[in-house]
Amino acid sequence: MTGSQAAALNEEPDSALDFDAIVIGAGVSGLYQLYKLRELGLRVRVFETGTNVGGTWYWNRYPGARFDSESWTYGYSFSQELLEEWDWEEHFAGQPETERYLNHVADKFDLRRDIQFKSRVAAAHYREETRSWNVALEDGRTYNTRFLVTAIGVLSAATMPRIPGIETFGGQSCHTHYWPKERVSFAGKRVAVIGTGATGVQTITEVAKTVGHLTVFQRTPQWCAPLHNAKIGKEEMNRIRANYTEIFARCQETYGCFIHATDPRATHEVSLEEREAFWEKLYGEPGFGIWMGNFRDILVDRKANALISDFLARKIRQRVRDPAVAETLIPKNHGFGTRRVPLESGYFEVYNQPNVKLVDIKETPIERITATGVKTSEAEYEFDIIIYATGFDAITGAFDRIDIRGVDGESLKEKWQDGPQTFLGILVDGFPNMAMVMGPHAGLGNFPRAAEYSADWVTALIRFAHDRGVTRIEATEEGATAWTDHVLATSEGLLFTEVDSWMTGINRNVEGKQVRRIMRYSGGHPKFREHCEAVVADGYRALALA
Ligand code: NA7
């Protein structure tokens, strides 16, 4: 292509394209991104695999699925009218309520007219000649667009365990992420749950309420803490509503955009009595306070971490009657808070029920799934239902499932095989005109708070480009290297980096995900915003714009 041909293309490029922007995903971030891009007057299309909006809250309808974020910190903050009219029913809403909320948002802002459901994106290839992306759906339909925005979530690529014989099971079985819309009855049934992460803990607690007999297959126990959920009455909701400005302002100030802020004291600075009283208080309070509002050193100092872990271990021993079962439920290979802390509502007491059995599969590994149940090295169990609460190929998994190719056909999956490389977790060098809302190495945390910020940043960038006739936006290699180095540096000394979990990119069910990597930015959201805002203040000079 000659220079003048390129110039001609750049002068009148948009009309030849199907869309100005394609957004992948109609979850919390995709819905908001659509709303914002439409405000710019752009032609936007959202592609969504599901049959309705909601993302995480559309898919994860397993028994007990619920927020661990306070509901009133989780809703969108962008519309005063929405804040005025929506009443949260519970401090930590269950999946049905959240799904209703996101449907309400979609209806209120008439978002569905730009969302194409049952449309899984299989591939997205950048074309330099037209500075556009060709997006192909699984069913073969293709579209082109100037900008591609991924809003595909952090935990959306569910993974089944690699256990032989899964397909031979004759009863009902399901991964929690793909739970059916129809009600499943557990009454009188023999049920197995494999997996004890945040999802497994919620599922087990709910299933145990009605099950005939429940067997839990646990590979790694978790440091769970009480959720302390409660209903919200009308008056309390009005008080919350009157405080929204302060609530959102506080979320802006904290490390993870939650209302819980780290206590400035170090563990050894207080007396034993004071420490115990503080931890009792946190254990008795709702939400993530015990994880995010704890002493400042518990996630970096081994001694401090051992003390809080010991406090939690004592709680488990108090709550579980059989001492041997209690010991099996106490994590031994990682300290409190170094993996995502599941919040629970009576989880440990489940193991006091006579119809619940805990199987430690580190001791007696699962050998195979059979036609009638599960065979471990020690015994054969028969089940009517097997529930796989086995988690996700987290953070980069949803990207890996799409064949994303940038300049000269470079594959994103291959570029990231040794870990993500991004600029602010939003842009990738070599992948012009692609932006990620809540991509790897972006500021994470209380999801909508962080997602709103990222989508706003992306919107401002696209507006900037649009206003100036810029048709090509790319992170520079130096910028991406500097950000990646910064992300790695901020995680140094944090105890979680020494532990296998989805937060360190480990998924033993996925090829190539056996080595720990830095997948998240650990500098905290306020710092993340400082970095993002510096780029804007500098007129986006950190980017290559053309
Ligand atoms: P997690 O936290 O990744 O938990 C998955 C669980 O499944 C965990 O206990 C795993 O054990 C277990 N697992 C995975 N594969 C197997 C096999 N093959 N055999 C036995 N057990 C297995 O996912 P969740 O869905 O619970 O939570 C993900 C996030 O979603 C959560 O943190 C919230 O932020 C929302 P392991 O620990 O690997 O030994």
Coordinates of C-alpha atoms and ligand atoms in Angstrom, one line a residue:
M1 CA 0.0 0.0 0.0
T2 CA 1.4 3.4 -0.9
G3 CA 1.5 6.3 1.5
S4 CA -1.3 8.1 -0.3
Q5 CA -3.5 5.0 -0.3
A6 CA -3.0 4.7 3.5
A7 CA -3.8 8.4 3.9
A8 CA -7.0 8.0 1.9
L9 CA -8.0 5.0 4.0
N10 CA -7.4 7.1 7.1
E11 CA -9.4 10.0 5.9
E12 CA -12.6 8.1 5.4
P13 CA -12.1 4.8 7.1
D14 CA -15.0 4.4 9.5
S15 CA -17.8 4.1 7.0
A16 CA -16.3 1.0 5.5
L17 CA -16.3 -0.7 8.9
D18 CA -19.3 -2.5 10.4
F19 CA -18.7 -0.9 13.8
D20 CA -16.6 1.8 15.5
A21 CA -16.2 -0.5 18.5
I22 CA -16.9 -4.1 19.3
V23 CA -17.0 -5.1 22.9
I24 CA -16.6 -8.7 23.9
G25 CA -18.8 -9.7 26.9
A26 CA -22.0 -8.4 28.4
G27 CA -21.1 -8.7 32.1
V28 CA -20.6 -5.9 34.6
S29 CA -17.8 -4.3 32.6
G30 CA -19.1 -4.9 29.1
L31 CA -22.5 -3.4 29.9
Y32 CA -20.9 -0.2 31.3
Q33 CA -18.4 0.0 28.4
L34 CA -21.3 -0.2 26.0
Y35 CA -23.1 2.6 27.8
K36 CA -20.1 4.8 27.7
L37 CA -19.1 4.2 24.1
R38 CA -22.7 4.8 23.0
E39 CA -22.5 8.2 24.8
L40 CA -19.7 9.1 22.3
G41 CA -22.1 8.5 19.5
L42 CA -20.2 5.4 18.3
R43 CA -21.6 2.4 16.5
V44 CA -21.0 -0.3 19.1
R45 CA -21.9 -4.0 19.1
V46 CA -21.4 -6.3 22.1
F47 CA -20.9 -10.0 21.5
E48 CA -22.0 -12.2 24.3
T49 CA -21.9 -16.0 24.5
G50 CA -24.9 -16.3 26.9
T51 CA -28.5 -15.7 26.1
N52 CA -28.7 -12.7 28.4
V53 CA -26.7 -10.1 30.2
G54 CA -24.8 -10.5 33.5
G55 CA -21.5 -12.4 32.8
T56 CA -20.4 -13.9 36.1
W57 CA -23.9 -13.4 37.5
Y58 CA -25.5 -14.9 34.4
W59 CA -23.4 -18.1 34.5
N60 CA -22.6 -18.8 38.1
R61 CA -26.1 -19.7 39.3
Y62 CA -24.9 -22.6 41.5
P63 CA -26.5 -23.1 44.9
G64 CA -25.3 -20.5 47.3
A65 CA -23.7 -18.2 44.7
R66 CA -23.4 -14.8 46.3
F67 CA -21.3 -11.6 46.7
D68 CA -18.4 -11.3 49.1
S69 CA -18.5 -7.6 48.3
E70 CA -21.0 -5.4 50.1
S71 CA -23.9 -5.1 47.6
W72 CA -24.0 -1.3 48.0
T73 CA -20.4 -1.1 47.0
Y74 CA -20.9 -3.4 44.1
G75 CA -23.6 -1.5 42.2
Y76 CA -22.7 0.9 39.4
S77 CA -22.0 4.5 40.6
F78 CA -22.5 6.3 37.3
S79 CA -26.2 7.0 37.4
Q80 CA -27.8 8.9 40.3
E81 CA -31.2 7.8 39.1
L82 CA -30.1 4.1 39.2
L83 CA -28.8 4.6 42.8
E84 CA -32.0 6.3 43.8
E85 CA -34.3 3.6 42.4
W86 CA -32.5 0.3 43.3
D87 CA -33.0 -1.2 46.7
W88 CA -30.5 -4.0 47.7
E89 CA -32.3 -6.7 49.6
E90 CA -29.2 -8.1 51.4
H91 CA -25.8 -6.8 52.4
F92 CA -24.3 -9.5 50.3
A93 CA -26.7 -10.2 47.5
G94 CA -27.3 -13.7 46.2
Q95 CA -26.9 -14.4 42.4
P96 CA -30.6 -14.1 41.6
E97 CA -30.7 -10.5 43.0
T98 CA -27.5 -9.5 41.2
E99 CA -28.8 -11.0 37.9
R100 CA -32.0 -9.0 38.4
Y101 CA -30.0 -5.9 39.0
L102 CA -27.9 -6.3 35.9
N103 CA -31.1 -7.0 33.8
H104 CA -32.6 -3.8 35.3
V105 CA -29.6 -1.8 34.2
A106 CA -29.8 -3.3 30.7
D107 CA -33.5 -2.4 30.5
K108 CA -33.2 1.0 32.0
F109 CA -30.4 2.1 29.6
D110 CA -31.8 0.1 26.6
L111 CA -28.6 -1.7 26.3
R112 CA -29.9 -4.9 24.7
R113 CA -30.4 -3.3 21.3
D114 CA -26.6 -3.3 20.8
I115 CA -25.9 -6.7 22.3
Q116 CA -25.8 -9.8 20.2
F117 CA -26.4 -12.9 22.4
K118 CA -25.4 -16.5 21.6
S119 CA -22.3 -15.0 19.9
R120 CA -19.1 -16.5 21.1
V121 CA -16.1 -14.7 19.6
A122 CA -13.7 -17.3 18.3
A123 CA -11.0 -15.0 16.7
A124 CA -10.0 -11.4 16.4
H125 CA -7.3 -10.4 13.9
Y126 CA -5.9 -7.0 13.4
R127 CA -5.5 -5.7 9.9
E128 CA -2.9 -3.0 9.4
E129 CA -4.2 -1.9 5.9
T130 CA -7.4 -0.7 7.4
R131 CA -6.3 -0.2 11.0
S132 CA -9.2 -2.4 12.1
W133 CA -10.0 -5.7 13.7
N134 CA -11.8 -8.6 12.0
V135 CA -13.8 -10.4 14.6
A136 CA -15.1 -13.9 13.8
L137 CA -17.8 -15.6 15.8
E138 CA -17.8 -19.3 16.5
D139 CA -20.7 -19.8 14.0
G140 CA -18.6 -18.2 11.2
R141 CA -20.1 -14.8 11.0
T142 CA -17.5 -12.0 10.8
Y143 CA -17.5 -8.3 11.5
N144 CA -14.9 -5.5 11.3
T145 CA -14.4 -2.7 13.7
R146 CA -12.0 0.1 14.4
F147 CA -11.7 -0.6 18.1
L148 CA -11.9 -3.9 20.0
V149 CA -12.6 -3.8 23.7
T150 CA -12.4 -7.0 25.7
A151 CA -14.7 -7.2 28.7
I152 CA -14.3 -10.9 29.2
G153 CA -13.8 -11.1 32.9
V154 CA -11.1 -12.3 35.2
L155 CA -12.8 -15.6 36.2
S156 CA -14.9 -16.7 33.2
A157 CA -13.0 -19.6 31.6
A158 CA -14.2 -22.5 33.7
T159 CA -12.1 -25.6 33.9
M160 CA -13.1 -29.2 34.6
P161 CA -10.7 -31.3 36.5
R162 CA -8.3 -33.6 34.7
I163 CA -9.7 -36.8 36.2
P164 CA -10.2 -39.9 34.0
G165 CA -13.7 -41.2 33.4
I166 CA -15.6 -38.0 33.8
E167 CA -17.7 -38.7 30.7
T168 CA -18.6 -42.2 32.0
F169 CA -20.6 -41.0 35.0
G170 CA -24.3 -42.0 34.7
G171 CA -25.8 -39.6 37.1
Q172 CA -26.2 -35.8 36.9
S173 CA -23.0 -33.8 36.9
C174 CA -22.1 -30.1 36.4
H175 CA -19.4 -27.5 36.8
T176 CA -20.7 -24.8 39.1
H177 CA -20.0 -22.1 36.4
Y178 CA -22.4 -23.9 34.0
W179 CA -25.2 -24.5 36.6
P180 CA -28.6 -25.1 34.9
K181 CA -31.3 -22.5 35.1
E182 CA -33.8 -25.1 36.3
R183 CA -33.9 -25.8 40.0
V184 CA -31.9 -28.9 41.1
S185 CA -33.2 -30.8 44.1
F186 CA -30.8 -32.5 46.5
A187 CA -33.3 -34.0 48.8
G188 CA -32.7 -37.7 49.3
K189 CA -29.7 -37.5 46.9
R190 CA -26.2 -38.7 47.3
V191 CA -24.1 -35.7 46.2
A192 CA -20.4 -35.1 45.7
V193 CA -18.6 -31.8 45.6
I194 CA -15.1 -31.7 44.2
G195 CA -13.3 -28.5 45.0
T196 CA -13.2 -26.2 48.1
G197 CA -12.4 -22.7 46.8
A198 CA -14.8 -19.8 47.3
T199 CA -17.3 -21.4 45.0
G200 CA -17.1 -24.9 46.6
V201 CA -17.5 -23.4 50.1
Q202 CA -20.7 -21.6 49.1
T203 CA -22.0 -24.6 47.2
I204 CA -21.2 -27.1 50.0
T205 CA -22.9 -24.9 52.6
E206 CA -26.1 -24.5 50.6
V207 CA -26.3 -28.2 49.4
A208 CA -25.8 -29.4 52.9
K209 CA -29.1 -27.8 54.0
T210 CA -31.3 -30.2 52.0
V211 CA -29.0 -33.1 50.8
G212 CA -29.6 -36.8 51.5
H213 CA -25.8 -37.4 51.9
L214 CA -22.9 -35.1 50.9
T215 CA -19.3 -36.1 50.3
V216 CA -16.7 -33.3 49.9
F217 CA -13.5 -34.1 48.1
Q218 CA -10.9 -31.6 49.3
R219 CA -7.5 -31.2 47.9
T220 CA -6.5 -28.0 49.6
P221 CA -8.3 -26.6 52.7
Q222 CA -9.0 -22.9 52.8
W223 CA -8.8 -20.1 55.4
C224 CA -12.5 -19.3 55.3
A225 CA -13.9 -16.4 57.5
P226 CA -17.5 -15.6 58.3
L227 CA -19.5 -13.5 55.9
H228 CA -22.2 -12.3 58.4
N229 CA -24.8 -11.5 55.7
A230 CA -28.1 -9.8 56.7
K231 CA -31.2 -8.5 55.1
I232 CA -31.4 -4.7 54.4
G233 CA -34.6 -3.1 55.6
K234 CA -36.2 0.0 54.0
E235 CA -34.8 2.4 56.5
E236 CA -31.4 1.0 56.4
M237 CA -31.4 1.1 52.6
N238 CA -32.4 4.8 52.7
R239 CA -29.5 5.4 55.1
I240 CA -27.1 3.6 52.7
R241 CA -28.5 5.6 49.8
A242 CA -28.0 8.9 51.6
N243 CA -24.3 7.8 52.1
Y244 CA -23.5 6.7 48.5
T245 CA -21.2 9.6 47.9
E246 CA -19.1 8.8 51.0
I247 CA -19.2 5.0 50.3
F248 CA -17.8 5.4 46.8
A249 CA -15.3 8.0 48.0
R250 CA -14.0 5.5 50.6
C251 CA -13.8 2.7 48.0
Q252 CA -11.7 5.0 45.9
E253 CA -9.2 5.4 48.8
T254 CA -8.7 1.8 49.7
Y255 CA -6.2 -0.6 48.2
G256 CA -8.8 -2.9 46.7
C257 CA -11.8 -0.5 46.2
F258 CA -13.6 -2.2 49.1
I259 CA -14.9 -0.3 52.1
H260 CA -12.3 -2.1 54.2
A261 CA -9.0 -0.2 54.7
T262 CA -5.8 -1.7 56.0
D263 CA -5.1 -1.0 59.7
P264 CA -2.0 1.1 59.8
R265 CA -0.6 -0.8 62.8
A266 CA 1.8 -3.7 62.6
T267 CA 0.9 -6.9 64.4
H268 CA 3.7 -6.8 66.9
E269 CA 2.9 -3.1 67.8
V270 CA -0.1 -4.2 69.9
S271 CA -0.3 -6.4 73.0
L272 CA -1.5 -9.9 72.8
E273 CA -4.8 -9.0 74.4
E274 CA -5.4 -6.1 72.1
R275 CA -4.5 -8.2 69.1
E276 CA -6.9 -11.0 70.0
A277 CA -9.6 -8.5 70.7
F278 CA -9.1 -6.9 67.3
W279 CA -9.2 -10.2 65.5
E280 CA -12.3 -11.2 67.4
K281 CA -13.9 -8.0 66.3
L282 CA -12.9 -8.5 62.7
Y283 CA -14.1 -12.2 62.8
G284 CA -17.5 -11.0 64.1
E285 CA -17.9 -8.3 61.4
P286 CA -19.4 -8.6 57.9
G287 CA -17.3 -8.9 54.8
F288 CA -13.6 -8.9 54.0
G289 CA -12.5 -6.8 57.0
I290 CA -10.4 -9.7 58.4
W291 CA -8.5 -9.9 55.1
M292 CA -8.4 -6.3 54.0
G293 CA -8.9 -4.3 57.2
N294 CA -6.3 -6.3 59.2
F295 CA -2.8 -5.2 60.4
R296 CA -0.7 -3.9 57.6
D297 CA 1.9 -6.7 57.9
I298 CA -0.2 -9.8 57.9
L299 CA 0.3 -10.4 54.1
V300 CA 4.0 -9.6 54.1
D301 CA 5.5 -10.7 57.4
R302 CA 5.8 -14.4 58.0
K303 CA 5.6 -14.1 61.8
A304 CA 2.5 -11.8 61.6
N305 CA 0.9 -14.2 59.1
A306 CA 1.6 -17.2 61.3
L307 CA -0.2 -15.5 64.2
I308 CA -3.3 -14.6 62.3
S309 CA -3.3 -18.1 60.7
D310 CA -3.2 -19.6 64.2
F311 CA -6.1 -17.4 65.3
L312 CA -8.2 -18.8 62.3
A313 CA -7.0 -22.3 63.0
R314 CA -8.3 -22.0 66.6
K315 CA -11.7 -20.9 65.2
I316 CA -11.9 -23.9 63.0
R317 CA -11.1 -26.2 66.0
Q318 CA -13.8 -24.5 68.0
R319 CA -16.4 -24.9 65.3
V320 CA -15.8 -28.4 64.1
R321 CA -16.6 -31.1 66.6
D322 CA -14.4 -34.0 65.4
P323 CA -10.8 -32.9 66.0
A324 CA -9.5 -35.1 63.1
V325 CA -11.9 -33.4 60.7
A326 CA -11.0 -30.0 62.0
E327 CA -7.3 -30.7 61.4
T328 CA -8.1 -31.8 57.8
L329 CA -9.9 -28.4 57.3
I330 CA -7.0 -26.4 58.5
P331 CA -4.6 -25.3 55.8
K332 CA -1.0 -26.4 56.3
N333 CA 0.7 -25.3 53.1
H334 CA -0.2 -21.6 53.0
G335 CA -1.0 -18.8 55.4
F336 CA -4.1 -16.9 55.9
G337 CA -4.9 -14.4 53.1
T338 CA -2.3 -15.7 50.7
R339 CA -5.1 -17.2 48.6
R340 CA -8.5 -15.6 48.0
V341 CA -10.3 -15.9 51.4
P342 CA -13.7 -17.6 50.9
L343 CA -16.4 -16.0 53.1
E344 CA -18.8 -18.5 54.6
S345 CA -22.1 -18.7 56.4
G346 CA -21.9 -21.9 58.5
Y347 CA -19.4 -23.7 56.3
F348 CA -17.4 -25.4 59.1
E349 CA -20.6 -26.5 60.9
V350 CA -21.6 -28.5 57.8
Y351 CA -18.9 -31.0 58.8
N352 CA -20.8 -31.6 62.1
Q353 CA -23.7 -33.0 60.2
P354 CA -24.0 -36.8 60.3
N355 CA -24.8 -36.9 56.6
V356 CA -21.6 -35.1 55.5
K357 CA -18.3 -36.7 54.9
L358 CA -15.0 -35.0 54.2
V359 CA -12.5 -36.9 52.0
D360 CA -8.9 -35.6 52.0
I361 CA -7.8 -36.4 48.4
K362 CA -4.2 -35.5 49.3
E363 CA -4.3 -38.6 51.5
T364 CA -6.5 -40.7 49.2
P365 CA -6.3 -39.3 45.7
I366 CA -9.2 -39.6 43.2
E367 CA -8.2 -42.2 40.7
R368 CA -11.2 -41.9 38.4
I369 CA -14.8 -41.0 38.0
T370 CA -16.8 -44.2 37.4
A371 CA -20.3 -44.8 35.9
T372 CA -21.7 -44.7 39.5
G373 CA -19.5 -42.3 41.3
V374 CA -15.9 -41.6 42.4
K375 CA -13.1 -44.1 43.0
T376 CA -10.2 -43.0 45.3
S377 CA -7.1 -44.9 46.2
E378 CA -9.0 -46.1 49.2
A379 CA -12.7 -46.5 48.4
E380 CA -15.5 -46.4 45.8
Y381 CA -18.3 -43.9 46.4
E382 CA -21.7 -43.9 44.7
F383 CA -23.4 -40.7 43.8
D384 CA -26.5 -39.3 42.1
I385 CA -25.0 -35.9 41.5
I386 CA -21.3 -34.8 41.1
I387 CA -20.6 -31.1 41.4
Y388 CA -17.3 -29.8 40.0
A389 CA -16.4 -26.6 41.9
T390 CA -13.0 -26.7 40.2
G391 CA -12.4 -23.1 39.3
F392 CA -11.2 -21.2 36.3
D393 CA -8.3 -20.7 34.0
A394 CA -8.1 -17.3 35.6
I395 CA -7.1 -13.9 34.3
T396 CA -5.6 -14.8 30.9
G397 CA -7.7 -17.9 30.3
A398 CA -10.5 -16.1 28.6
F399 CA -8.0 -14.4 26.3
D400 CA -6.3 -17.7 25.5
R401 CA -9.6 -19.1 24.3
I402 CA -9.9 -16.5 21.6
D403 CA -7.4 -16.5 18.7
I404 CA -6.3 -12.9 19.1
R405 CA -3.7 -11.8 16.6
G406 CA -2.1 -8.4 16.4
V407 CA 0.5 -6.8 13.9
D408 CA 2.0 -9.4 11.6
G409 CA -0.3 -12.1 12.9
E410 CA 1.4 -12.2 16.3
S411 CA -0.6 -14.4 18.7
L412 CA -1.6 -12.9 22.1
K413 CA -1.6 -16.3 23.7
E414 CA 2.0 -16.9 22.6
K415 CA 3.1 -13.4 23.5
W416 CA 1.8 -14.0 27.0
Q417 CA 3.0 -17.6 27.5
D418 CA 5.6 -16.6 30.0
G419 CA 3.2 -14.1 31.7
P420 CA 1.2 -11.1 30.6
Q421 CA 2.9 -8.0 29.2
T422 CA 0.6 -5.0 29.0
F423 CA 0.6 -1.3 29.4
L424 CA -1.5 -0.5 32.5
G425 CA -3.3 -3.8 32.0
I426 CA -5.3 -2.0 29.3
L427 CA -3.2 -1.9 26.1
V428 CA -0.8 -4.4 24.6
D429 CA 2.1 -3.4 22.3
G430 CA 1.7 -5.1 18.9
F431 CA -2.1 -5.1 19.3
P432 CA -3.2 -1.7 18.2
N433 CA -6.8 -0.5 18.8
M434 CA -7.4 -3.2 21.3
A435 CA -8.2 -2.3 24.9
M436 CA -8.9 -4.5 27.8
V437 CA -11.3 -3.7 30.6
M438 CA -10.0 -5.5 33.7
G439 CA -7.2 -7.2 31.8
P440 CA -4.2 -8.8 33.4
H441 CA -1.9 -6.4 35.3
A442 CA -4.6 -3.8 35.6
G443 CA -5.8 -2.5 39.0
L444 CA -8.2 -5.2 40.3
G445 CA -10.3 -5.3 43.4
N446 CA -14.0 -4.8 44.1
F447 CA -14.9 -5.6 40.5
P448 CA -17.4 -2.8 39.4
R449 CA -15.4 -0.1 41.1
A450 CA -12.3 -1.1 39.2
A451 CA -14.2 -1.9 36.0
E452 CA -15.9 1.5 35.9
Y453 CA -12.5 3.2 36.2
S454 CA -11.0 1.1 33.4
A455 CA -14.0 1.5 31.1
D456 CA -13.9 5.3 31.7
W457 CA -10.2 5.4 30.9
V458 CA -10.8 3.4 27.7
T459 CA -13.7 5.7 26.7
A460 CA -11.6 8.8 27.3
L461 CA -8.8 7.4 25.1
I462 CA -11.2 6.5 22.3
R463 CA -12.8 10.0 22.5
F464 CA -9.4 11.6 22.4
A465 CA -8.6 9.5 19.3
H466 CA -11.9 10.2 17.7
D467 CA -11.7 14.0 18.2
R468 CA -8.3 14.1 16.6
G469 CA -8.8 11.7 13.7
V470 CA -6.4 9.2 15.3
T471 CA -7.1 5.8 13.8
R472 CA -4.3 3.8 15.4
I473 CA -3.6 3.6 19.1
E474 CA -0.8 1.3 20.4
A475 CA 1.2 0.9 23.5
T476 CA 4.9 1.2 23.0
E477 CA 7.2 -1.6 23.7
E478 CA 9.1 0.6 26.2
G479 CA 5.8 1.5 27.9
A480 CA 4.7 -2.1 28.2
T481 CA 8.1 -3.2 29.5
A482 CA 8.2 -0.5 32.1
W483 CA 4.6 -1.3 33.3
T484 CA 5.4 -5.0 33.4
D485 CA 8.6 -4.4 35.4
H486 CA 6.6 -2.1 37.8
V487 CA 3.9 -4.8 38.3
L488 CA 6.6 -7.4 39.0
A489 CA 8.3 -5.0 41.4
T490 CA 5.2 -4.2 43.4
S491 CA 4.6 -7.9 44.1
E492 CA 8.0 -8.4 45.6
G493 CA 7.8 -9.5 49.2
L494 CA 4.1 -10.3 49.2
L495 CA 3.5 -13.8 50.7
F496 CA 0.8 -14.7 48.1
T497 CA 3.5 -14.9 45.4
E498 CA 4.9 -18.0 47.2
V499 CA 1.6 -19.9 47.0
D500 CA -0.2 -21.8 44.2
S501 CA -3.6 -20.4 43.4
W502 CA -5.5 -18.8 40.5
M503 CA -4.1 -15.5 41.7
T504 CA -0.6 -16.7 40.8
G505 CA -1.8 -18.2 37.5
I506 CA -1.7 -21.8 38.6
N507 CA -4.3 -24.2 37.3
R508 CA -3.2 -27.8 37.3
N509 CA -6.1 -28.7 34.9
V510 CA -4.6 -26.5 32.2
E511 CA -1.5 -27.2 30.1
G512 CA 1.1 -24.5 30.5
K513 CA -0.4 -23.1 33.8
Q514 CA 1.9 -25.0 36.3
V515 CA 4.4 -22.2 36.9
R516 CA 3.6 -19.3 39.3
R517 CA 3.4 -15.9 37.6
I518 CA 2.6 -12.4 38.6
M519 CA -0.9 -12.0 37.1
R520 CA -2.2 -9.0 39.0
Y521 CA -1.0 -5.5 39.9
S522 CA -0.3 -5.3 43.6
G523 CA 0.3 -1.6 44.0
G524 CA -3.3 -1.0 45.0
H525 CA -6.0 0.8 43.1
P526 CA -5.2 4.4 44.1
K527 CA -1.7 3.9 42.8
F528 CA -3.0 2.3 39.6
R529 CA -5.2 5.3 39.0
E530 CA -2.2 7.7 39.6
H531 CA -0.4 5.9 36.8
C532 CA -3.3 6.0 34.5
E533 CA -4.0 9.6 35.1
A534 CA -0.4 10.6 34.5
V535 CA -0.7 9.2 31.0
V536 CA -3.8 11.2 30.3
A537 CA -2.3 14.4 31.8
D538 CA 0.6 14.0 29.5
G539 CA -1.7 14.0 26.5
Y540 CA -1.2 10.2 25.9
R541 CA 2.4 10.8 24.8
A542 CA 3.3 7.4 26.3
L543 CA 1.3 5.8 23.5
A544 CA 2.0 5.6 19.7
L545 CA -0.9 7.4 18.1
A546 CA -1.3 7.8 14.4
Ligands
NA7_1 P1 -10.7 -21.9 43.0 O1 -10.6 -21.0 44.1 O2 -9.7 -22.0 42.0 O3 -11.0 -23.3 43.6 C1 -11.0 -24.5 42.8 C2 -11.1 -25.7 43.8 O4 -11.1 -26.9 43.0 C3 -9.8 -25.8 44.6 O5 -10.2 -26.3 45.9 C4 -9.0 -26.8 43.9 O6 -8.0 -27.4 44.7 C5 -10.0 -27.7 43.4 N1 -9.6 -28.5 42.3 C6 -9.2 -28.1 41.0 N2 -8.9 -29.1 40.2 C7 -9.1 -30.2 41.0 C8 -8.9 -31.6 40.7 N3 -8.4 -32.0 39.5 N4 -9.1 -32.5 41.7 C9 -9.6 -32.0 42.9 N5 -9.8 -30.7 43.2 C10 -9.5 -29.8 42.3 O7 -12.1 -21.6 42.2 P2 -13.5 -21.1 42.7 O8 -14.5 -21.2 41.6 O9 -13.8 -21.7 44.0 O10 -13.2 -19.6 43.0 C11 -12.7 -18.7 42.0 C12 -12.9 -17.3 42.3 O11 -14.2 -17.0 41.8 C13 -13.0 -17.0 43.7 O12 -11.8 -16.8 44.3 C14 -13.8 -15.7 43.7 O13 -13.0 -14.6 43.5 C15 -14.8 -15.9 42.6 P3 -6.6 -26.8 44.9 O14 -6.8 -25.6 45.8 O15 -6.1 -26.4 43.5 O16 -5.7 -27.8 45.5

